[in-house]
């Protein structure tokens, strides 16, 4: 397959080294162009938890004998097959042959390039680098894309990050057709893993768990209002997730108006209204909220029982979901006893997440099995795709031989005192000899060396081909 991956992640390297090996911003574009010089296409995936280079070893690596890793008899058999298409001007060379040594050499070249590009000694980073090749590289890429290799098992963000990395490679025009085909297979397979297993079905982050609660309690989200109490980082994540579900309105109450306006700018959209209100107006705006997310860091309660009861009356007792992510708590815990109010604390969400993580671990067993099956399927499709190119090349070389013999025969027919029947008969004999030489030689060699499996394969294949005509 010629696919290799070289990289580090949160399992193999400390964060200090991952920071130094990170490829972000303009570095990625420069790196892609440099790697293009010695690969048949590459994709660089660089996140906070991993930096990986996916690349195809160039086909020109077969300029050295591709059979160096085969036994003498295997190598000779391959050469016999190739001989059918050989002439002084045309040589058939299988696109599927590339030596293990050539792949290893290119892996070393990529490692050396990475060390030089990041201005680090290779000896310092090599112990932390992992390397996968061929179907092992494909398996790794699919596991990464499906979230099976992530710090948070099954998280979906990595697939989007890989897609962004692919877009960067496309923009730099460094994707070969073959690598593009492999990428399409990886994306399709990762989608199947997520759709056919439960590895990503349960929320395992506070923000995602909060968004999941919203979908379980409310429908018709465009008509719902989210109240964000405090505009810190945790609430920003929660608000982003919930807004992404399609809520029609967001109200932000915060002591710092600048921070509130910054969050409002992130959340505004063509179908979403976002208002900023001072924190002191919280009792008035509470009644407008279907969903409340609070994480202020205040030492005092911001929403008490009396305030909530008054808000419910103004809402005519329409249900409210309250999510309190603050420690100490922002929302009075006794509110959970009020009908029509669903109150979840950070501990409640953590318990949900712990159970969901265990469910994901169990689902990961099915996901890993599916990945193994999908890799086999992709590899088979790849082999069929590649042998199709080999068949085209073989036919082209054979056609070259036929054209040469035909040209010679036509030239003879133009001479005086020749018997056309003799020339046509000779042409037929030479064509038959040319087209049957390689399989005949291969059968004789297999019989001489006692390779009954190869002999049966060749003989039955040729018999089937003749029956087809």
Short mmCIF file of C-alpha atoms in Angstrom, two decimals:
data_model
loop_
_atom_site.label_atom_id
_atom_site.label_comp_id
_atom_site.label_asym_id
_atom_site.label_seq_id
_atom_site.Cartn_x
_atom_site.Cartn_y
_atom_site.Cartn_z
CA UNK A 1 0.00 0.00 0.00
CA UNK A 2 3.05 2.28 0.52
CA UNK A 3 1.21 4.18 3.28
CA UNK A 4 3.27 5.16 6.32
CA UNK A 5 2.56 7.20 9.43
CA UNK A 6 5.15 8.75 11.71
CA UNK A 7 4.11 10.66 14.81
CA UNK A 8 3.77 11.24 18.51
CA UNK A 9 0.67 11.45 20.68
CA UNK A 10 -0.42 11.80 24.30
CA UNK A 11 0.47 8.14 24.94
CA UNK A 12 4.04 8.25 23.66
CA UNK A 13 5.35 11.75 24.38
CA UNK A 14 5.05 14.32 27.19
CA UNK A 15 3.26 17.57 26.49
CA UNK A 16 6.56 19.50 26.44
CA UNK A 17 7.80 17.45 23.48
CA UNK A 18 4.41 17.50 21.74
CA UNK A 19 4.52 21.30 21.91
CA UNK A 20 7.94 21.37 20.27
CA UNK A 21 6.86 18.99 17.50
CA UNK A 22 3.55 20.71 16.81
CA UNK A 23 3.02 21.85 13.21
CA UNK A 24 0.52 24.69 13.08
CA UNK A 25 -0.23 27.80 11.06
CA UNK A 26 2.16 28.56 8.21
CA UNK A 27 4.46 25.75 9.38
CA UNK A 28 1.99 23.22 7.99
CA UNK A 29 1.97 24.71 4.49
CA UNK A 30 5.77 24.95 4.40
CA UNK A 31 6.10 21.42 5.75
CA UNK A 32 3.68 19.96 3.21
CA UNK A 33 5.62 21.51 0.34
CA UNK A 34 8.94 20.23 1.66
CA UNK A 35 7.65 16.69 2.23
CA UNK A 36 6.21 16.67 -1.29
CA UNK A 37 9.78 16.45 -2.60
CA UNK A 38 10.19 12.88 -1.32
CA UNK A 39 6.66 11.46 -1.01
CA UNK A 40 3.68 10.74 -3.23
CA UNK A 41 1.46 12.96 -1.11
CA UNK A 42 1.09 13.67 2.58
CA UNK A 43 -1.31 14.89 5.26
CA UNK A 44 -0.18 16.47 8.54
CA UNK A 45 -2.48 16.10 11.54
CA UNK A 46 -1.38 18.29 14.43
CA UNK A 47 -3.57 18.80 17.52
CA UNK A 48 -2.89 19.34 21.21
CA UNK A 49 -2.64 15.57 21.67
CA UNK A 50 -0.83 14.44 18.51
CA UNK A 51 1.39 15.37 15.60
CA UNK A 52 1.31 12.83 12.78
CA UNK A 53 2.55 12.69 9.20
CA UNK A 54 0.63 10.38 6.86
CA UNK A 55 2.49 9.86 3.60
CA UNK A 56 2.81 7.61 0.59
CA UNK A 57 6.27 6.29 -0.21
CA UNK A 58 6.91 7.26 -3.84
CA UNK A 59 6.65 4.62 -6.52
CA UNK A 60 10.10 5.65 -7.78
CA UNK A 61 11.45 3.75 -4.77
CA UNK A 62 11.10 0.66 -6.95
CA UNK A 63 14.01 1.84 -9.08
CA UNK A 64 16.00 -0.60 -6.97
CA UNK A 65 15.03 -4.25 -7.45
CA UNK A 66 11.64 -4.63 -5.83
CA UNK A 67 12.18 -8.34 -5.33
CA UNK A 68 15.11 -8.04 -2.95
CA UNK A 69 12.97 -9.25 -0.06
CA UNK A 70 11.69 -12.36 -1.92
CA UNK A 71 13.19 -15.81 -2.03
CA UNK A 72 15.13 -16.74 -5.16
CA UNK A 73 12.28 -18.84 -6.50
CA UNK A 74 9.64 -16.18 -5.73
CA UNK A 75 11.74 -13.49 -7.39
CA UNK A 76 12.29 -15.61 -10.46
CA UNK A 77 8.56 -16.33 -10.73
CA UNK A 78 7.75 -12.65 -10.61
CA UNK A 79 10.30 -12.00 -13.34
CA UNK A 80 8.74 -14.73 -15.48
CA UNK A 81 5.36 -13.01 -15.24
CA UNK A 82 6.93 -9.69 -16.18
CA UNK A 83 8.71 -11.23 -19.15
CA UNK A 84 5.48 -11.46 -21.15
CA UNK A 85 5.42 -7.73 -21.51
CA UNK A 86 9.11 -7.06 -22.02
CA UNK A 87 10.66 -5.73 -25.18
CA UNK A 88 13.57 -3.49 -25.99
CA UNK A 89 11.32 -0.45 -25.65
CA UNK A 90 8.59 -1.55 -23.23
CA UNK A 91 8.97 -3.07 -19.78
CA UNK A 92 6.16 -4.12 -17.50
CA UNK A 93 6.78 -3.29 -13.82
CA UNK A 94 4.14 -4.06 -11.19
CA UNK A 95 2.95 -1.02 -9.24
CA UNK A 96 2.34 -3.28 -6.25
CA UNK A 97 6.00 -4.18 -5.75
CA UNK A 98 8.07 -2.05 -3.42
CA UNK A 99 10.74 -3.34 -1.12
CA UNK A 100 10.58 -3.18 2.64
CA UNK A 101 14.04 -1.59 2.59
CA UNK A 102 12.79 1.23 0.35
CA UNK A 103 9.90 1.94 2.73
CA UNK A 104 12.26 1.90 5.73
CA UNK A 105 14.58 4.32 3.96
CA UNK A 106 11.76 6.78 3.38
CA UNK A 107 10.56 6.48 6.98
CA UNK A 108 14.07 7.43 8.09
CA UNK A 109 14.03 10.31 5.61
CA UNK A 110 10.74 11.64 7.04
CA UNK A 111 12.04 11.31 10.61
CA UNK A 112 15.21 13.17 9.71
CA UNK A 113 13.25 15.87 7.92
CA UNK A 114 10.97 16.35 10.97
CA UNK A 115 13.94 16.68 13.32
CA UNK A 116 15.63 19.20 11.00
CA UNK A 117 12.40 21.15 10.42
CA UNK A 118 11.80 21.51 14.17
CA UNK A 119 15.52 22.03 14.84
CA UNK A 120 15.72 19.11 17.24
CA UNK A 121 18.27 16.27 17.35
CA UNK A 122 16.76 13.13 15.87
CA UNK A 123 18.26 11.10 18.70
CA UNK A 124 16.16 13.12 21.18
CA UNK A 125 12.80 12.62 19.45
CA UNK A 126 13.20 9.18 17.88
CA UNK A 127 12.40 7.21 21.09
CA UNK A 128 9.00 8.93 21.24
CA UNK A 129 8.06 8.48 17.58
CA UNK A 130 5.84 5.62 16.49
CA UNK A 131 5.85 4.26 12.95
CA UNK A 132 3.21 2.24 11.12
CA UNK A 133 3.26 1.06 7.52
CA UNK A 134 0.88 -0.42 4.96
CA UNK A 135 -2.26 -1.95 6.54
CA UNK A 136 -0.96 -1.16 10.03
CA UNK A 137 -0.80 2.51 9.02
CA UNK A 138 -4.31 2.25 7.59
CA UNK A 139 -5.57 0.66 10.82
CA UNK A 140 -3.99 3.43 12.87
CA UNK A 141 -5.48 6.17 10.69
CA UNK A 142 -8.93 4.63 10.90
CA UNK A 143 -8.68 4.24 14.70
CA UNK A 144 -7.65 7.87 15.01
CA UNK A 145 -10.46 9.08 12.74
CA UNK A 146 -13.03 7.02 14.67
CA UNK A 147 -11.88 8.46 18.02
CA UNK A 148 -10.52 5.13 19.28
CA UNK A 149 -7.02 6.54 19.81
CA UNK A 150 -8.15 9.78 21.47
CA UNK A 151 -7.55 10.83 25.06
CA UNK A 152 -11.35 10.98 25.40
CA UNK A 153 -12.48 7.71 23.87
CA UNK A 154 -14.85 8.18 20.94
CA UNK A 155 -14.66 11.98 20.81
CA UNK A 156 -15.85 13.30 17.44
CA UNK A 157 -13.66 16.40 17.11
CA UNK A 158 -10.65 14.50 15.77
CA UNK A 159 -12.48 13.56 12.57
CA UNK A 160 -13.14 17.23 11.87
CA UNK A 161 -9.51 18.03 12.61
CA UNK A 162 -8.36 15.38 10.13
CA UNK A 163 -10.72 16.78 7.50
CA UNK A 164 -9.24 20.25 8.07
CA UNK A 165 -5.76 18.76 7.66
CA UNK A 166 -6.82 17.14 4.39
CA UNK A 167 -8.20 20.46 3.14
CA UNK A 168 -4.83 22.10 3.87
CA UNK A 169 -3.07 19.38 1.87
CA UNK A 170 -5.56 19.87 -0.98
CA UNK A 171 -4.96 23.62 -0.93
CA UNK A 172 -1.22 22.98 -1.27
CA UNK A 173 -1.92 20.45 -4.06
CA UNK A 174 0.16 17.74 -2.39
CA UNK A 175 -2.44 14.94 -2.47
CA UNK A 176 -1.89 12.24 -5.06
CA UNK A 177 -4.86 10.38 -6.51
CA UNK A 178 -3.91 7.27 -4.60
CA UNK A 179 -3.63 9.05 -1.25
CA UNK A 180 -6.90 10.83 -1.97
CA UNK A 181 -8.54 7.45 -2.56
CA UNK A 182 -7.20 6.12 0.77
CA UNK A 183 -8.48 9.22 2.57
CA UNK A 184 -11.96 8.72 1.12
CA UNK A 185 -11.92 5.14 2.40
CA UNK A 186 -10.80 6.26 5.87
CA UNK A 187 -13.57 8.85 6.14
CA UNK A 188 -16.24 6.43 4.93
CA UNK A 189 -15.02 3.71 7.30
CA UNK A 190 -14.83 6.09 10.28
CA UNK A 191 -18.43 7.11 9.60
CA UNK A 192 -19.48 3.46 9.61
CA UNK A 193 -17.70 2.86 12.93
CA UNK A 194 -19.53 5.76 14.54
CA UNK A 195 -22.89 4.85 13.00
CA UNK A 196 -22.75 1.11 13.59
CA UNK A 197 -21.33 1.11 17.14
CA UNK A 198 -22.05 3.09 20.28
CA UNK A 199 -18.47 4.30 20.74
CA UNK A 200 -19.47 7.95 20.36
CA UNK A 201 -23.09 7.78 21.44
CA UNK A 202 -22.75 8.92 25.06
CA UNK A 203 -21.59 12.31 26.31
CA UNK A 204 -18.22 12.26 28.09
CA UNK A 205 -17.49 15.99 28.55
CA UNK A 206 -19.39 18.41 30.77
CA UNK A 207 -20.31 20.69 27.90
CA UNK A 208 -21.44 17.87 25.66
CA UNK A 209 -23.33 16.20 28.52
CA UNK A 210 -25.14 19.48 29.17
CA UNK A 211 -26.11 19.74 25.51
CA UNK A 212 -27.32 16.15 25.58
CA UNK A 213 -29.65 16.97 28.49
CA UNK A 214 -31.19 19.77 26.45
CA UNK A 215 -32.13 17.40 23.62
CA UNK A 216 -33.62 14.93 26.10
CA UNK A 217 -35.90 17.51 27.71
CA UNK A 218 -36.81 19.95 24.93
CA UNK A 219 -37.83 19.75 21.33
CA UNK A 220 -38.52 22.65 18.96
CA UNK A 221 -35.17 24.20 19.95
CA UNK A 222 -35.47 27.25 17.66
CA UNK A 223 -38.25 28.50 19.96
CA UNK A 224 -36.17 27.99 23.15
CA UNK A 225 -34.07 30.51 25.07
CA UNK A 226 -30.73 29.78 26.73
CA UNK A 227 -29.62 31.92 29.69
CA UNK A 228 -25.85 31.93 30.25
CA UNK A 229 -24.94 33.14 33.73
CA UNK A 230 -21.25 34.15 33.68
CA UNK A 231 -19.14 34.11 30.51
CA UNK A 232 -16.15 32.05 31.63
CA UNK A 233 -14.50 29.32 29.60
CA UNK A 234 -16.66 26.45 30.87
CA UNK A 235 -19.89 28.31 30.18
CA UNK A 236 -18.54 29.36 26.79
CA UNK A 237 -18.14 25.70 25.86
CA UNK A 238 -21.60 24.83 27.17
CA UNK A 239 -23.18 27.78 25.38
CA UNK A 240 -21.40 26.88 22.13
CA UNK A 241 -22.63 23.29 22.28
CA UNK A 242 -26.22 24.22 23.16
CA UNK A 243 -26.36 27.06 20.64
CA UNK A 244 -25.11 24.61 18.05
CA UNK A 245 -28.26 22.57 18.62
CA UNK A 246 -30.27 25.42 17.12
CA UNK A 247 -31.70 27.40 20.05
CA UNK A 248 -33.28 30.59 18.78
CA UNK A 249 -32.22 33.01 21.52
CA UNK A 250 -29.36 33.38 23.99
CA UNK A 251 -29.19 35.78 26.96
CA UNK A 252 -25.81 36.39 28.59
CA UNK A 253 -25.69 37.78 32.15
CA UNK A 254 -22.20 38.69 33.28
CA UNK A 255 -20.48 41.16 35.58
CA UNK A 256 -17.91 42.04 32.91
CA UNK A 257 -19.73 43.48 29.86
CA UNK A 258 -16.67 43.19 27.59
CA UNK A 259 -16.37 39.44 28.15
CA UNK A 260 -20.12 39.04 27.68
CA UNK A 261 -20.00 40.92 24.37
CA UNK A 262 -17.09 38.77 23.20
CA UNK A 263 -19.10 35.60 23.87
CA UNK A 264 -22.16 37.14 22.22
CA UNK A 265 -20.14 37.78 19.07
CA UNK A 266 -19.18 34.09 18.96
CA UNK A 267 -22.77 32.89 19.40
CA UNK A 268 -24.66 35.24 17.09
CA UNK A 269 -25.96 33.70 13.89
CA UNK A 270 -28.46 34.35 11.11
CA UNK A 271 -31.21 32.52 13.03
CA UNK A 272 -30.12 33.30 16.57
CA UNK A 273 -30.64 36.41 18.64
CA UNK A 274 -28.12 37.07 21.41
CA UNK A 275 -28.70 39.67 24.14
CA UNK A 276 -26.29 40.87 26.83
CA UNK A 277 -27.73 41.89 30.20
CA UNK A 278 -26.04 42.98 33.43
CA UNK A 279 -25.90 40.39 36.19
CA UNK A 280 -28.18 42.45 38.44
CA UNK A 281 -31.03 41.89 35.98
CA UNK A 282 -30.82 38.12 36.48
CA UNK A 283 -34.11 37.94 38.51
CA UNK A 284 -35.99 39.64 35.66
CA UNK A 285 -34.54 37.63 32.76
CA UNK A 286 -34.75 34.26 34.51
CA UNK A 287 -38.41 33.92 33.54
CA UNK A 288 -37.46 34.22 29.86
CA UNK A 289 -35.14 31.20 29.98
CA UNK A 290 -36.01 27.63 29.16
CA UNK A 291 -32.42 26.55 29.75
CA UNK A 292 -30.05 28.02 32.33
CA UNK A 293 -26.31 27.33 32.51
CA UNK A 294 -24.42 28.94 35.38
CA UNK A 295 -20.74 28.83 36.27
CA UNK A 296 -19.70 32.07 37.96
CA UNK A 297 -17.14 31.23 40.65
CA UNK A 298 -19.13 33.40 43.08
CA UNK A 299 -19.11 32.55 46.78
CA UNK A 300 -22.83 33.38 47.01
CA UNK A 301 -25.92 31.85 45.43
CA UNK A 302 -27.01 33.67 42.30
CA UNK A 303 -30.34 31.89 41.81
CA UNK A 304 -32.38 31.00 44.89
CA UNK A 305 -35.65 29.20 45.42
CA UNK A 306 -37.80 32.31 45.72
CA UNK A 307 -36.41 33.77 42.49
CA UNK A 308 -37.10 30.51 40.68
CA UNK A 309 -40.69 30.20 41.93
CA UNK A 310 -41.41 33.74 40.78
CA UNK A 311 -39.90 33.01 37.39
CA UNK A 312 -42.00 29.85 37.03
CA UNK A 313 -45.18 31.79 37.76
CA UNK A 314 -44.33 34.31 35.06
CA UNK A 315 -43.61 31.41 32.70
CA UNK A 316 -46.94 29.79 33.56
CA UNK A 317 -45.00 26.80 34.85
CA UNK A 318 -43.37 25.83 31.58
CA UNK A 319 -40.45 23.44 32.32
CA UNK A 320 -36.96 24.79 33.00
CA UNK A 321 -33.62 23.02 32.77
CA UNK A 322 -30.96 24.42 35.14
CA UNK A 323 -27.34 23.34 34.88
CA UNK A 324 -25.07 24.44 37.73
CA UNK A 325 -21.42 23.89 36.89
CA UNK A 326 -20.09 26.15 39.62
CA UNK A 327 -18.21 25.14 42.77
CA UNK A 328 -19.38 26.62 45.15
CA UNK A 329 -22.82 26.28 43.60
CA UNK A 330 -24.59 29.20 41.93
CA UNK A 331 -28.07 27.67 42.16
CA UNK A 332 -29.88 26.71 45.37
CA UNK A 333 -29.94 22.90 45.54
CA UNK A 334 -33.44 22.89 47.07
CA UNK A 335 -34.77 24.07 43.71
CA UNK A 336 -34.53 20.44 42.58
CA UNK A 337 -37.66 19.76 44.66
CA UNK A 338 -39.75 22.21 42.63
CA UNK A 339 -42.00 20.69 40.01
CA UNK A 340 -41.21 21.64 36.41
CA UNK A 341 -37.56 22.41 37.22
CA UNK A 342 -34.79 19.98 36.24
CA UNK A 343 -31.64 20.89 38.18
CA UNK A 344 -28.29 19.24 37.48
CA UNK A 345 -25.12 19.99 39.42
CA UNK A 346 -21.56 19.37 38.25
CA UNK A 347 -21.53 16.16 40.33
CA UNK A 348 -24.72 14.95 38.62
CA UNK A 349 -23.09 15.46 35.24
CA UNK A 350 -19.88 13.75 36.37
CA UNK A 351 -21.87 10.67 37.42
CA UNK A 352 -23.55 10.62 34.01
CA UNK A 353 -20.19 10.98 32.28
CA UNK A 354 -18.58 8.19 34.34
CA UNK A 355 -21.32 5.78 33.30
CA UNK A 356 -21.07 6.92 29.70
CA UNK A 357 -17.31 6.40 29.62
CA UNK A 358 -17.77 2.80 30.73
CA UNK A 359 -20.40 2.31 28.01
CA UNK A 360 -17.96 3.71 25.47
CA UNK A 361 -15.26 1.30 26.63
CA UNK A 362 -17.61 -1.60 26.09
CA UNK A 363 -18.66 -0.23 22.70
CA UNK A 364 -14.99 0.19 21.76
CA UNK A 365 -14.61 -3.59 21.66
CA UNK A 366 -17.18 -3.77 18.86
CA UNK A 367 -15.62 -0.73 17.20
CA UNK A 368 -12.14 -2.28 17.17
CA UNK A 369 -13.51 -5.45 15.60
CA UNK A 370 -15.30 -3.42 12.93
CA UNK A 371 -12.11 -1.46 12.23
CA UNK A 372 -10.23 -4.72 11.62
CA UNK A 373 -12.92 -5.90 9.20
CA UNK A 374 -13.00 -2.57 7.38
CA UNK A 375 -9.22 -2.50 6.97
CA UNK A 376 -9.36 -5.93 5.29
CA UNK A 377 -12.11 -4.68 2.96
CA UNK A 378 -10.23 -1.50 2.09
CA UNK A 379 -6.99 -3.42 1.48
CA UNK A 380 -8.77 -5.80 -0.89
CA UNK A 381 -10.31 -2.91 -2.81
CA UNK A 382 -6.90 -1.29 -2.94
CA UNK A 383 -5.29 -4.44 -4.35
CA UNK A 384 -8.00 -4.74 -7.00
CA UNK A 385 -7.55 -1.08 -7.86
CA UNK A 386 -3.79 -1.47 -8.13
CA UNK A 387 -3.84 -4.69 -10.15
CA UNK A 388 -6.14 -2.94 -12.60
CA UNK A 389 -3.34 -0.48 -13.30
CA UNK A 390 -0.88 -3.36 -13.65
CA UNK A 391 -3.19 -5.06 -16.15
CA UNK A 392 -3.37 -1.85 -18.19
CA UNK A 393 0.42 -1.59 -18.20
CA UNK A 394 0.82 -5.27 -19.10
CA UNK A 395 -1.63 -4.93 -21.97
CA UNK A 396 0.13 -1.81 -23.21
CA UNK A 397 3.46 -3.62 -23.22
CA UNK A 398 1.93 -6.63 -24.97
CA UNK A 399 0.32 -4.36 -27.54
CA UNK A 400 3.77 -2.93 -28.17
CA UNK A 401 5.07 -6.39 -28.95
CA UNK A 402 2.11 -7.09 -31.25
CA UNK A 403 2.53 -3.78 -33.05
CA UNK A 404 6.21 -4.53 -33.62
CA UNK A 405 5.50 -7.97 -35.11
CA UNK A 406 2.67 -6.59 -37.22
CA UNK A 407 4.87 -3.79 -38.56
CA UNK A 408 7.56 -6.31 -39.53
CA UNK A 409 5.00 -8.51 -41.28
CA UNK A 410 3.50 -5.60 -43.22
CA UNK A 411 6.99 -4.61 -44.36
CA UNK A 412 7.61 -8.15 -45.65
CA UNK A 413 4.29 -8.20 -47.50
CA UNK A 414 5.38 -5.13 -49.44
CA UNK A 415 8.40 -6.98 -50.81
CA UNK A 416 8.39 -8.76 -54.21
CA UNK A 417 8.19 -12.51 -54.64
CA UNK A 418 6.77 -13.27 -51.16
CA UNK A 419 4.03 -15.67 -50.21
CA UNK A 420 1.45 -13.78 -48.10
CA UNK A 421 0.22 -17.03 -46.59
CA UNK A 422 3.71 -17.83 -45.27
CA UNK A 423 4.05 -14.36 -43.73
CA UNK A 424 0.65 -14.56 -42.03
CA UNK A 425 1.42 -18.04 -40.75
CA UNK A 426 4.76 -16.83 -39.35
CA UNK A 427 3.05 -13.84 -37.74
CA UNK A 428 0.51 -16.12 -36.07
CA UNK A 429 3.26 -18.40 -34.78
CA UNK A 430 5.31 -15.53 -33.37
CA UNK A 431 2.26 -13.94 -31.74
CA UNK A 432 1.36 -17.25 -30.10
CA UNK A 433 4.92 -17.70 -28.89
CA UNK A 434 5.10 -14.17 -27.51
CA UNK A 435 1.77 -14.32 -25.67
CA UNK A 436 2.30 -17.80 -24.17
CA UNK A 437 6.00 -17.58 -23.32
CA UNK A 438 5.70 -16.20 -19.78
CA UNK A 439 2.86 -18.45 -18.50
CA UNK A 440 4.50 -21.49 -20.12
CA UNK A 441 7.84 -20.73 -18.49
CA UNK A 442 6.13 -20.12 -15.16
CA UNK A 443 4.28 -23.46 -15.33
CA UNK A 444 7.49 -25.34 -16.15
CA UNK A 445 9.34 -23.68 -13.30
CA UNK A 446 6.53 -24.38 -10.81
CA UNK A 447 6.46 -28.03 -11.87
CA UNK A 448 10.26 -28.34 -11.67
CA UNK A 449 10.34 -26.86 -8.15
CA UNK A 450 7.31 -28.79 -6.93
CA UNK A 451 5.23 -25.68 -6.30
CA UNK A 452 1.90 -27.43 -6.89
CA UNK A 453 -0.15 -24.54 -5.47
CA UNK A 454 1.26 -22.04 -7.98
CA UNK A 455 1.02 -24.58 -10.79
CA UNK A 456 -2.65 -25.32 -10.07
CA UNK A 457 -3.39 -21.61 -9.83
CA UNK A 458 -1.80 -20.80 -13.20
CA UNK A 459 -3.20 -23.81 -15.04
CA UNK A 460 -6.76 -23.40 -13.70
CA UNK A 461 -6.64 -19.69 -14.43
CA UNK A 462 -5.57 -20.20 -18.01
CA UNK A 463 -8.18 -22.94 -18.51
CA UNK A 464 -10.91 -20.68 -17.13
CA UNK A 465 -9.76 -17.89 -19.45
CA UNK A 466 -9.94 -20.16 -22.52
CA UNK A 467 -13.37 -21.47 -21.51
CA UNK A 468 -14.52 -17.87 -21.30
CA UNK A 469 -13.81 -17.51 -25.01
#
